[in-house]
Coordinates of C-alpha atoms and ligand atoms in Angstrom, one line a residue:
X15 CA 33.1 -0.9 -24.9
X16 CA 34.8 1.9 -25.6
X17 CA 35.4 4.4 -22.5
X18 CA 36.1 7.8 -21.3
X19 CA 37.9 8.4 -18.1
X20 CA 37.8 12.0 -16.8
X21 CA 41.4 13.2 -14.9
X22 CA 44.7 13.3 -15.6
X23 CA 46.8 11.8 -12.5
X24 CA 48.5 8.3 -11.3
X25 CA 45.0 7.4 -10.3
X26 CA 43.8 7.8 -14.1
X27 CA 46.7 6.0 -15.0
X28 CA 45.7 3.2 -12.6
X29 CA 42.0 3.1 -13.9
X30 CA 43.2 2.9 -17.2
X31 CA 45.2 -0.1 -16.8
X32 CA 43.0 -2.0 -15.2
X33 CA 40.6 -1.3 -17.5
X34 CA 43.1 -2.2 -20.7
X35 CA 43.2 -5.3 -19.4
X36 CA 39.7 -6.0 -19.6
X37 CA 38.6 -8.4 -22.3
X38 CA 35.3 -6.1 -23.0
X39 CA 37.4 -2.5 -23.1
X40 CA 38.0 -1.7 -26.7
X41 CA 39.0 1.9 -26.8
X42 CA 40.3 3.5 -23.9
X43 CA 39.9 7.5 -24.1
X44 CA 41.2 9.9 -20.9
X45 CA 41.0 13.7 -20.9
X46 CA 43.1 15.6 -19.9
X47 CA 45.7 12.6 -19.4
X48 CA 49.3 12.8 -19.2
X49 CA 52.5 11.4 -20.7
X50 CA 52.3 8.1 -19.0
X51 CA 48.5 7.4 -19.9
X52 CA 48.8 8.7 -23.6
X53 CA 51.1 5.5 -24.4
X54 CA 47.4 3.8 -23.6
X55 CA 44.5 5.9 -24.2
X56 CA 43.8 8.5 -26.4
X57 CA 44.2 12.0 -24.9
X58 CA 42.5 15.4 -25.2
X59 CA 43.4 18.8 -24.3
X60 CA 40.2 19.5 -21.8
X61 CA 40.5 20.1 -18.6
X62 CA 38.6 18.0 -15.7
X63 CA 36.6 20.6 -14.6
X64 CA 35.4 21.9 -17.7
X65 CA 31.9 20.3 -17.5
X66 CA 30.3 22.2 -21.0
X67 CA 34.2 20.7 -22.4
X68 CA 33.6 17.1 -21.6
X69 CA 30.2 16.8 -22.3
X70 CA 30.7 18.3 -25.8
X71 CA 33.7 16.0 -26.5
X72 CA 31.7 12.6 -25.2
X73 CA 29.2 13.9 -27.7
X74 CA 31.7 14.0 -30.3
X75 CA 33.7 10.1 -29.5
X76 CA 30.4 8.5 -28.3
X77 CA 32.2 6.3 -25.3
X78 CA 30.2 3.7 -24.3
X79 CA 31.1 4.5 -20.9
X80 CA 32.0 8.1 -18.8
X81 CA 34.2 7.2 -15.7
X82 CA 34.8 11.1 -13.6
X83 CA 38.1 10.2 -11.4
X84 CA 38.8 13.9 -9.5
X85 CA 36.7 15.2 -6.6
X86 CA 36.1 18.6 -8.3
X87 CA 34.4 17.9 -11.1
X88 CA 32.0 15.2 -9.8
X89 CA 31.8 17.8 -6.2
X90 CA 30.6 20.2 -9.5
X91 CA 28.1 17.8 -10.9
X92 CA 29.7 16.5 -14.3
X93 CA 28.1 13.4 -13.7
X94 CA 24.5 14.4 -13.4
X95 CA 25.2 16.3 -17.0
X96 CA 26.4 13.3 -18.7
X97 CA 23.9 11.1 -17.4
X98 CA 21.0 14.0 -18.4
X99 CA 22.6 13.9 -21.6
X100 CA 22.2 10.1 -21.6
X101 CA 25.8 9.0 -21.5
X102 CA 26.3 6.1 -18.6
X103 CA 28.6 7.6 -16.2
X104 CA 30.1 5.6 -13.7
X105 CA 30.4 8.2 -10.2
X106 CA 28.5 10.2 -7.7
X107 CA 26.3 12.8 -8.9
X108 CA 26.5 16.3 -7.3
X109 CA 24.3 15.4 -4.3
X110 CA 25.6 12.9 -3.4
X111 CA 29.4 13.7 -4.2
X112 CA 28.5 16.2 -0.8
X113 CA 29.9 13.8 1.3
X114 CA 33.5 14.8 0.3
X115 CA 32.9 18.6 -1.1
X116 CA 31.4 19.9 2.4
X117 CA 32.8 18.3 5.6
X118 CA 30.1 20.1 7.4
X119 CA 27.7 17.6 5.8
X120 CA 29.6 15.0 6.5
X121 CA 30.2 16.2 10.0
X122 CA 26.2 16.5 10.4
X123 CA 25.7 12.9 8.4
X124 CA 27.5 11.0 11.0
X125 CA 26.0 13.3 14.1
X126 CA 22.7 12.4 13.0
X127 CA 23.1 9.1 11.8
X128 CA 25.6 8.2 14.7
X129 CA 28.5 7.4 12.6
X130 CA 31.5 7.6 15.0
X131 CA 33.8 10.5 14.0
X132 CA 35.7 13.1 15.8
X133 CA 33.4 15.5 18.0
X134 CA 33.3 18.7 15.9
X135 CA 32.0 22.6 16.0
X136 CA 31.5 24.3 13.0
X137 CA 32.4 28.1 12.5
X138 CA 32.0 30.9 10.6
X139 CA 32.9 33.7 12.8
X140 CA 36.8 34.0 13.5
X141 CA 36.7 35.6 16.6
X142 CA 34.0 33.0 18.0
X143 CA 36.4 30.2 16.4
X144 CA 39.1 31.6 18.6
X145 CA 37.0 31.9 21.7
X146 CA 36.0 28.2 21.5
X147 CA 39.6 27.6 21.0
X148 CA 40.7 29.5 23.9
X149 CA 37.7 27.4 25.9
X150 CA 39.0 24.4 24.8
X151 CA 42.4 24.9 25.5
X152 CA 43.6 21.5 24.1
X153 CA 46.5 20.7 21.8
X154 CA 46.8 19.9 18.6
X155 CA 43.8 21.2 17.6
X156 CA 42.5 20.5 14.4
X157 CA 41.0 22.9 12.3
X158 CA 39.5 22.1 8.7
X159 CA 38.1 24.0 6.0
X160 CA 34.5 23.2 5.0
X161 CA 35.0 22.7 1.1
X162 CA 37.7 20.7 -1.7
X163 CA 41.4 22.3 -0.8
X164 CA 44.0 19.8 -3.0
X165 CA 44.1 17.9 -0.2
X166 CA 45.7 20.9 1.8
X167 CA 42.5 22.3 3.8
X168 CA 43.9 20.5 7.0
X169 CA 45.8 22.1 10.0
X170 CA 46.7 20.5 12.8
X171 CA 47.7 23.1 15.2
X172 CA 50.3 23.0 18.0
X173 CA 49.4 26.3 20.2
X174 CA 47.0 28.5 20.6
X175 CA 49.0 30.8 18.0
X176 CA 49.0 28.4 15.3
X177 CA 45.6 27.6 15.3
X178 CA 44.4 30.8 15.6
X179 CA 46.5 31.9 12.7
X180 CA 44.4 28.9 10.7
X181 CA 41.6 30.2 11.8
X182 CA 41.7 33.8 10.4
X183 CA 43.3 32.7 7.4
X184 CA 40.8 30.7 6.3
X185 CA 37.7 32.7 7.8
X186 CA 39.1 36.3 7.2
X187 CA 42.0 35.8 4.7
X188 CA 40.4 33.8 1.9
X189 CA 42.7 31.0 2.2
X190 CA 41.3 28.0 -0.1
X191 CA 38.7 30.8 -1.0
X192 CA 35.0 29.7 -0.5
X193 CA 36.4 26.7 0.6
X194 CA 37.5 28.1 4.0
X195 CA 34.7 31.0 4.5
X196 CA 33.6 27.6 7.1
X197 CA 35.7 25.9 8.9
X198 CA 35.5 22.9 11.1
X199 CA 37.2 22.1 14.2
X200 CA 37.3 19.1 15.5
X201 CA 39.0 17.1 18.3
X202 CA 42.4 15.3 17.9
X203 CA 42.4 11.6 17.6
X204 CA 45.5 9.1 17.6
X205 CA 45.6 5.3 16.1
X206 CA 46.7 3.8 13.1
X207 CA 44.9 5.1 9.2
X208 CA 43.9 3.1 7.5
X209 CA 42.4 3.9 3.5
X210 CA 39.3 1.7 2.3
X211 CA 37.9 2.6 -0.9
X212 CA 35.0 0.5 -1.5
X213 CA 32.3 -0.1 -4.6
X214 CA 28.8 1.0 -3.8
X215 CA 25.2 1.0 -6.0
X216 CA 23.4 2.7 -3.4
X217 CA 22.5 -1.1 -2.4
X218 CA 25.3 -3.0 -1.6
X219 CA 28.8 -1.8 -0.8
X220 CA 31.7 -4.0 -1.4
X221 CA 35.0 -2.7 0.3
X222 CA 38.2 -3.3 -1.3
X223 CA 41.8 -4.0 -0.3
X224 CA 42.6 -1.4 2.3
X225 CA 45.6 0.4 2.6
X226 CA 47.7 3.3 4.3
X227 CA 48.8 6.3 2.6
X228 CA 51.8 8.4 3.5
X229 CA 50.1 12.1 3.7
X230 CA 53.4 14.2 5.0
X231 CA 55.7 15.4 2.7
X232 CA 58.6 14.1 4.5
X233 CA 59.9 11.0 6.4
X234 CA 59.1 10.0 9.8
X235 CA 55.5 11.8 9.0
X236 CA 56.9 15.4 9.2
X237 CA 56.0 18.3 7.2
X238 CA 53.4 19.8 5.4
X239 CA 49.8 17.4 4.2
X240 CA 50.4 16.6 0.8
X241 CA 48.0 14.7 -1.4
X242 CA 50.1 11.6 -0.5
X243 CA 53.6 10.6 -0.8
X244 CA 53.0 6.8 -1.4
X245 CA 50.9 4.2 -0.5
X246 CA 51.0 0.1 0.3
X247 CA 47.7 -2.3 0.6
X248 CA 46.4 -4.7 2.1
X249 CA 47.0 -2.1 5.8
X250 CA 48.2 -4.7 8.3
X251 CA 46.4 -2.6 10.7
X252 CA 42.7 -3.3 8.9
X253 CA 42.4 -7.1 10.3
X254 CA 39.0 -8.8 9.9
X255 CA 37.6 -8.4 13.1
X256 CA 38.0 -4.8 12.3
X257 CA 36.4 -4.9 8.9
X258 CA 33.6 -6.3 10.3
X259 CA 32.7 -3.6 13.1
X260 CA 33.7 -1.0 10.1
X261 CA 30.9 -2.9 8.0
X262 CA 28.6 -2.4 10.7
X263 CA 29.1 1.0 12.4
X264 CA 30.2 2.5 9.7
X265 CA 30.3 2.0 5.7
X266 CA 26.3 0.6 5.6
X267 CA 25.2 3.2 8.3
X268 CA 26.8 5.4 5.5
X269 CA 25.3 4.0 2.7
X270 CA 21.6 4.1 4.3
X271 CA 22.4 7.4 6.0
X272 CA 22.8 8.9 2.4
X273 CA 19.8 6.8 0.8
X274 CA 17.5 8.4 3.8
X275 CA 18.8 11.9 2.9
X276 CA 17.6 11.4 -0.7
X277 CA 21.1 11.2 -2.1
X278 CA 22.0 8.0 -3.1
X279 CA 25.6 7.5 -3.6
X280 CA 26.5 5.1 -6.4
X281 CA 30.7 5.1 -7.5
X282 CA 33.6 4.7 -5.1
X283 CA 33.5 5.2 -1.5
X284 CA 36.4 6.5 -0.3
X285 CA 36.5 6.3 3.6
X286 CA 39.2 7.6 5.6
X287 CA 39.4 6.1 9.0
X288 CA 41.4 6.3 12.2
X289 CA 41.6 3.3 14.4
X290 CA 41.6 5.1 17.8
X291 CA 41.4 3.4 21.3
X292 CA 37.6 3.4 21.4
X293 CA 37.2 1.8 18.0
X294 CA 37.3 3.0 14.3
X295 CA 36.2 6.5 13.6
X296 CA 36.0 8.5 10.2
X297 CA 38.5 11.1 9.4
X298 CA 37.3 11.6 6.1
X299 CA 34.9 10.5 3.2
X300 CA 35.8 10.8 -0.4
X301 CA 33.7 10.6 -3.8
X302 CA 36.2 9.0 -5.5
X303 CA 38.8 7.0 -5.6
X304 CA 41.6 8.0 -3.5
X305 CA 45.6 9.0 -4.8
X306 CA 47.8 7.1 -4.7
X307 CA 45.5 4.8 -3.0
X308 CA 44.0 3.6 -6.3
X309 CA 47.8 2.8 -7.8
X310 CA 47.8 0.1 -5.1
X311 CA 44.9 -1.2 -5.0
X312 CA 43.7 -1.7 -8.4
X313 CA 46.3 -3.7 -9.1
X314 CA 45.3 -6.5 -6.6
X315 CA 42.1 -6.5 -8.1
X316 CA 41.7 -10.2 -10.2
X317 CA 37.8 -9.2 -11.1
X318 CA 37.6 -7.3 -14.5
X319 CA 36.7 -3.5 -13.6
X320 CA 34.5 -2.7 -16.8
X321 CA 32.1 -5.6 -15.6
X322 CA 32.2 -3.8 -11.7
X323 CA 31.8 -0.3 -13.3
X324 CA 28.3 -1.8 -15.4
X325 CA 27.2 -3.8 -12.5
X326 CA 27.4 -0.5 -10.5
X327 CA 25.5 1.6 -13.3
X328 CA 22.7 -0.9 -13.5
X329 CA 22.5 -1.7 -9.5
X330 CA 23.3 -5.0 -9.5
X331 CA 26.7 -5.2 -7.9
X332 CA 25.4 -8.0 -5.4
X333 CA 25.5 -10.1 -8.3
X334 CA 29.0 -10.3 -8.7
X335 CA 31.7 -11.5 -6.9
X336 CA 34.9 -9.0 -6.4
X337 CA 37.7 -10.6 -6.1
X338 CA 41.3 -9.6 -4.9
X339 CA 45.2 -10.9 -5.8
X340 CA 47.3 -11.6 -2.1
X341 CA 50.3 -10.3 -1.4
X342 CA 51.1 -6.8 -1.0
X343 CA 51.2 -4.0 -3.1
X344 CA 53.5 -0.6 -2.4
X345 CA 53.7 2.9 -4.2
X346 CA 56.4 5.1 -4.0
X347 CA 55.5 8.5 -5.3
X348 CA 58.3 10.7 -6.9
X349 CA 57.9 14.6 -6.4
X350 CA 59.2 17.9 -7.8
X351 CA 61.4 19.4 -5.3
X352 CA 59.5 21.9 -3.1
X353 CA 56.0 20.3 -3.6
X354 CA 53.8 20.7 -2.0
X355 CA 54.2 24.6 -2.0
X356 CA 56.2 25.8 -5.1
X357 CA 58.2 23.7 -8.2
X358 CA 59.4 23.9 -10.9
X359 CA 58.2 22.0 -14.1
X360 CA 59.5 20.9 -17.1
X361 CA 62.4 19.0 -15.9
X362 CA 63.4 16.5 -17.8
X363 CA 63.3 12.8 -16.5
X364 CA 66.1 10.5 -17.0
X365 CA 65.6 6.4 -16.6
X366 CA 62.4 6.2 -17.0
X367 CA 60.4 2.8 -18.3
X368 CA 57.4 2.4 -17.5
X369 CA 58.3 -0.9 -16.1
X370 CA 60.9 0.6 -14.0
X371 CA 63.4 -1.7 -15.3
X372 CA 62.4 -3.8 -12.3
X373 CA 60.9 -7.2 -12.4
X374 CA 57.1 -6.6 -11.3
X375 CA 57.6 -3.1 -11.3
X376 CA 55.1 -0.7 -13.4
X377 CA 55.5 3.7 -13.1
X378 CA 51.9 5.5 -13.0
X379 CA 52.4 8.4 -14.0
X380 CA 51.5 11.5 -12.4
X381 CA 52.6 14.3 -13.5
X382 CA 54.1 14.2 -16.8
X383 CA 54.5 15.4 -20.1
X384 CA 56.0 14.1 -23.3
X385 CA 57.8 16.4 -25.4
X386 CA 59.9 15.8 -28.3
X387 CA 59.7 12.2 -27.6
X388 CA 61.0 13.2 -23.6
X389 CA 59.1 13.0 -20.3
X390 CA 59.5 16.2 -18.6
X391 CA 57.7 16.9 -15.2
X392 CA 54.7 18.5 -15.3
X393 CA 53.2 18.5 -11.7
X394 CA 54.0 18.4 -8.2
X395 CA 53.5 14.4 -7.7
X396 CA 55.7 13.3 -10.6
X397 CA 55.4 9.2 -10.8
X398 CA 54.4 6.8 -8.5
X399 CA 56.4 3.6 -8.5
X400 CA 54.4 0.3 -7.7
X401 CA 55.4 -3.7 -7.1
X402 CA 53.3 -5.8 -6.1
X403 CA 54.9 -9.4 -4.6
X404 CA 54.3 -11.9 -2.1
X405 CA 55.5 -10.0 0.5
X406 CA 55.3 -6.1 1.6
X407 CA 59.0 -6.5 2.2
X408 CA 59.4 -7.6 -1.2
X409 CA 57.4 -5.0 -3.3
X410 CA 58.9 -2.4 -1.5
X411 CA 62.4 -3.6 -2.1
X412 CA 61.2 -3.2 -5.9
X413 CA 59.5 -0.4 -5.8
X414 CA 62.9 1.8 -4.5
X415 CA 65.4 -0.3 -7.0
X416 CA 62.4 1.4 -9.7
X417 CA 62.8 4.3 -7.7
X418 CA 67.2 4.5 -7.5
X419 CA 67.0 4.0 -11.7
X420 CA 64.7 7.4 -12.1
X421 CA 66.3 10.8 -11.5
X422 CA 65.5 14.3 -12.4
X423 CA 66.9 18.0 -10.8
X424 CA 65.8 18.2 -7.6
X425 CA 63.6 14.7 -7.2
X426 CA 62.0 14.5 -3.9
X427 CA 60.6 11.3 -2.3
X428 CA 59.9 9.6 1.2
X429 CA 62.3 7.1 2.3
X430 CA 60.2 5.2 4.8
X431 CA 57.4 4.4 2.8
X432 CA 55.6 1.2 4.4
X433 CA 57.9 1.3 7.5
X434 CA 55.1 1.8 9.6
X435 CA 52.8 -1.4 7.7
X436 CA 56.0 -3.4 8.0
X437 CA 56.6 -2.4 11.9
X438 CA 52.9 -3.7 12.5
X439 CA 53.1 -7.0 10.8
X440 CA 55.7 -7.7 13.8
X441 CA 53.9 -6.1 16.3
X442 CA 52.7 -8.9 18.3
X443 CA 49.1 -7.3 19.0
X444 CA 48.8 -7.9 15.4
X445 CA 50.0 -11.1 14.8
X446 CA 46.4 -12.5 14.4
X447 CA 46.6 -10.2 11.1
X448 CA 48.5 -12.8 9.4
X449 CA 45.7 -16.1 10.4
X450 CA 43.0 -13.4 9.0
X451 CA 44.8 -13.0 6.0
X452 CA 45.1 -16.2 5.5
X453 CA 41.3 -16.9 6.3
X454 CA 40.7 -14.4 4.0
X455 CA 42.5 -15.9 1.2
X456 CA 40.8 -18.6 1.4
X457 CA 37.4 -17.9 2.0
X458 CA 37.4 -15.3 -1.4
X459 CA 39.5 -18.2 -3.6
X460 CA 42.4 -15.6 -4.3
X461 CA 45.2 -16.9 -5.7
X462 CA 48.9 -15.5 -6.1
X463 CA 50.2 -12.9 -8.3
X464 CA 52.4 -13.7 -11.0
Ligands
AMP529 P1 41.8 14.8 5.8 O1 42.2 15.7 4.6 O2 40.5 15.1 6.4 O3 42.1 13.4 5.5 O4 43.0 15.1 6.8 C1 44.3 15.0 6.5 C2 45.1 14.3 7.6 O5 45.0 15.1 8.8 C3 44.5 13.0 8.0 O6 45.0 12.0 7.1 C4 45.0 12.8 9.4 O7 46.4 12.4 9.4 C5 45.0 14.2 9.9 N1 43.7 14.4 10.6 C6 42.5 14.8 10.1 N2 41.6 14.9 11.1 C7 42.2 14.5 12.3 C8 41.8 14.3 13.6 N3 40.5 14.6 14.0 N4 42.7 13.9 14.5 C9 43.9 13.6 14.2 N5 44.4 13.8 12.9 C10 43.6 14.2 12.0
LIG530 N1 45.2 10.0 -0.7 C1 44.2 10.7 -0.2 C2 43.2 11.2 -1.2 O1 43.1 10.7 -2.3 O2 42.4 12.1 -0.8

């Protein structure tokens, strides 16, 4: 088969991979790419979100296959064009890719369908946001904008001040534009996150590896949201007993919740959750597949992707069995100093192979671009530096060696990436996390990573 991936990020890089490696993936094309996937897959100059752009240039290759990566274009309904236009398209159409592009849907989803979440109020009146606010009187507040916002749409305010501030800069200042003319606000929950990304034909839903992504910008989780800073699976926090209340109060009450609506969601599953005191709840859904979730996770994955992708398109994904590597898995993402508000690009990066120069190491790349034979930066998330080995411990000691042999002006990245997994593994209320694993293991026949 020869396939198309829509996006240009470390996810894309990721999918491609995993799919090169797939005895039935003969051509491998990704639009717009970057400098890391172009060694791999033949790029295009179109952007993700140009819908009338992709369609005409699946028209012209002919891929066997259409996989849409970024929220935005499949939020805009890329898929349902390809698939009118009778290309098989692996992702959510437009109605269904709701469940990430208006968190007032997916606020009123789980009210109606009793799908525990934060307790919410929608808004889209400043000056009656503010009142409830004041009525409330309880910080941090959270305060979220309806629509897609990078990533950034999120506030978590102190004081009153601050999140009144949010309020009117989203309501009356056009902040994320549209985006923000609604705004959520919710209550304030604490526990562990943990990531699951899971496959879903609208039938069955088959969660994968989880894992926990580092959102702030900076170490000890301080600073501003960014898309993520860096990622590790399996999340020591996500033991079976809690995968199995998850399963139940939450990802097939989803999955029927969205058939009974009439929009039947078929791709990846992306469900953020909290695991607060009184169980898990949803932070978040996604469309897609999350980043740099996806750099982690894909690379456990021992089933061949192309055959999950087909199995998805033609609804028979309880037919197969998914299968996943052990060990862990950690991602270090590199930034451009500044992100995620302003950077520079075009920086030239020095040390770079894409294996790191690191024994089990491999660099997605992000953000990059190759010119005159040189990878220059070309985003705000750069690289992301993965290892997978037997041990978290382990892949993260290879993922920063990878990380110490790249440099560019400026380079920003966490230091504690997977401090918190590796605290938890210790933690004895989580101890039994290690017999699960182990039950796990062997109940799905995985077998170690080379
Ligand atoms: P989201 O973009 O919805 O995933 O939110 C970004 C981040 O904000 C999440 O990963 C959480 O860390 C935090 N967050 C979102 N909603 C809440 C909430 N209700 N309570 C506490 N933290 C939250
Ligand atoms: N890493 C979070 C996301 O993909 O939205």
């Amino acid at each position: 088969m020869d396939i198309l991936v829509v996006g240009g990020g470390g996810r894309e890089h990721a999918l491609i991979m995993k799919l090169s490696e797939s005895p039935r993936v003969d051509k491998l094309y990704c639009t717009p790419g970057n400098g890391g996937i172009a060694q791999y897959a033949e790029c295009f100059d179109i952007s993700a979100t140009d819908i009338d752009g992709v369609l005409a240039l699946a028209k012209r290759i002919k891929p066997d296959m259409v996989a849409v990566a970024p929220d935005d274009p499949l939020v805009m309904g890329m898929v349902d064009v390809l698939r009118e236009n009778g290309f098989k398209t692996f992702g959510p159409t437009a109605k269904a890719a709701i469940i990430e592009g208006s968190k007032v849907f997916s606020k009123e989803l789980m009210e109606k369908y009793g799908i525990p979440t934060a307790k919410c109020r929608v808004f889209t009146d400043s000056s009656e946001a503010i009142a409830y606010l004041k009525e409330q009187n309880s910080y941090p507040a959270v305060i979220k904008a309806d629509g897609l916002a990078l990533g950034k749409g999120v506030i978590i305010a102190q004081s009153e001040e601050e999140a009144a501030e949010a309020v009117k800069a989203m309501i009356d200042g056009g902040k994320f534009g549209k985006s923000g003319s609604r705004v959520v606000i919710e209550e304030f929950l604490t526990g562990p996150e943990v990531s699951v990304l899971s496959f879903t034909d609208g039938k069955t839903i088959v969660p994968m590896l989880s894992s926990m992504d580092h959102k702030r910008a900076l170490d000890g989780d301080k600073g501003l949201n960014t898309g993520g800073m860096g990622t590790v699976a399996p999340n020591p926090y996500y033991t079976a007993a809690v995968e199995k209340e998850c399963m139940e109060k939450i990802f097939l009450p989803t999955i029927n919740a969205m058939n009974a609506e009439g929009r039947t969601f078929e791709g990846c599953l992306y469900f953020g959750l909290m695991l607060t005191p009184n169980g898990p709840k949803v932070i978040e859904y996604n469309c897609r597949f999350g980043d740099p979730e996806t750099q982690v996770v894909l690379p456990m994955l021992e089933t061949d992707l192309c055959e999950i992708f087909e199995a998805i398109y033609e609804h028979r994904l309880s037919d197969i069995k998914i299968k996943w590597k052990s060990g862990s898995c950690a991602c270090v993402v590199m930034a451009s100093g500044g992100y995620p508000e302003s950077y520079p690009k075009g920086l030239e990066i020095s040390g770079l192979d894409e294996r790191g120069q690191i024994d089990g190491a491999f660099v997605y790349h992000a953000g990059t671009k190759v010119k005159d034979g040189k990878f220059l930066t070309n985003g705000g998330r750069v690289l992301g530096v993965v290892s997978s080995a037997l041990t978290l411990e382990e892949a993260l000691k290879r993922s920063y060696a990878a990380v110490s042999r790249i440099d560019w002006e400026n380079v920003h990245y966490r230091k504690d990436i997977g401090k918190r997994a590796l605290e938890a593994y210790t933690d004895p209320l989580n101890l039994e996390y290690k017999d699960d694993m182990e039950d796990y293991i062997e109940e799905n026949g995985v077998y170690l990573r080379q």
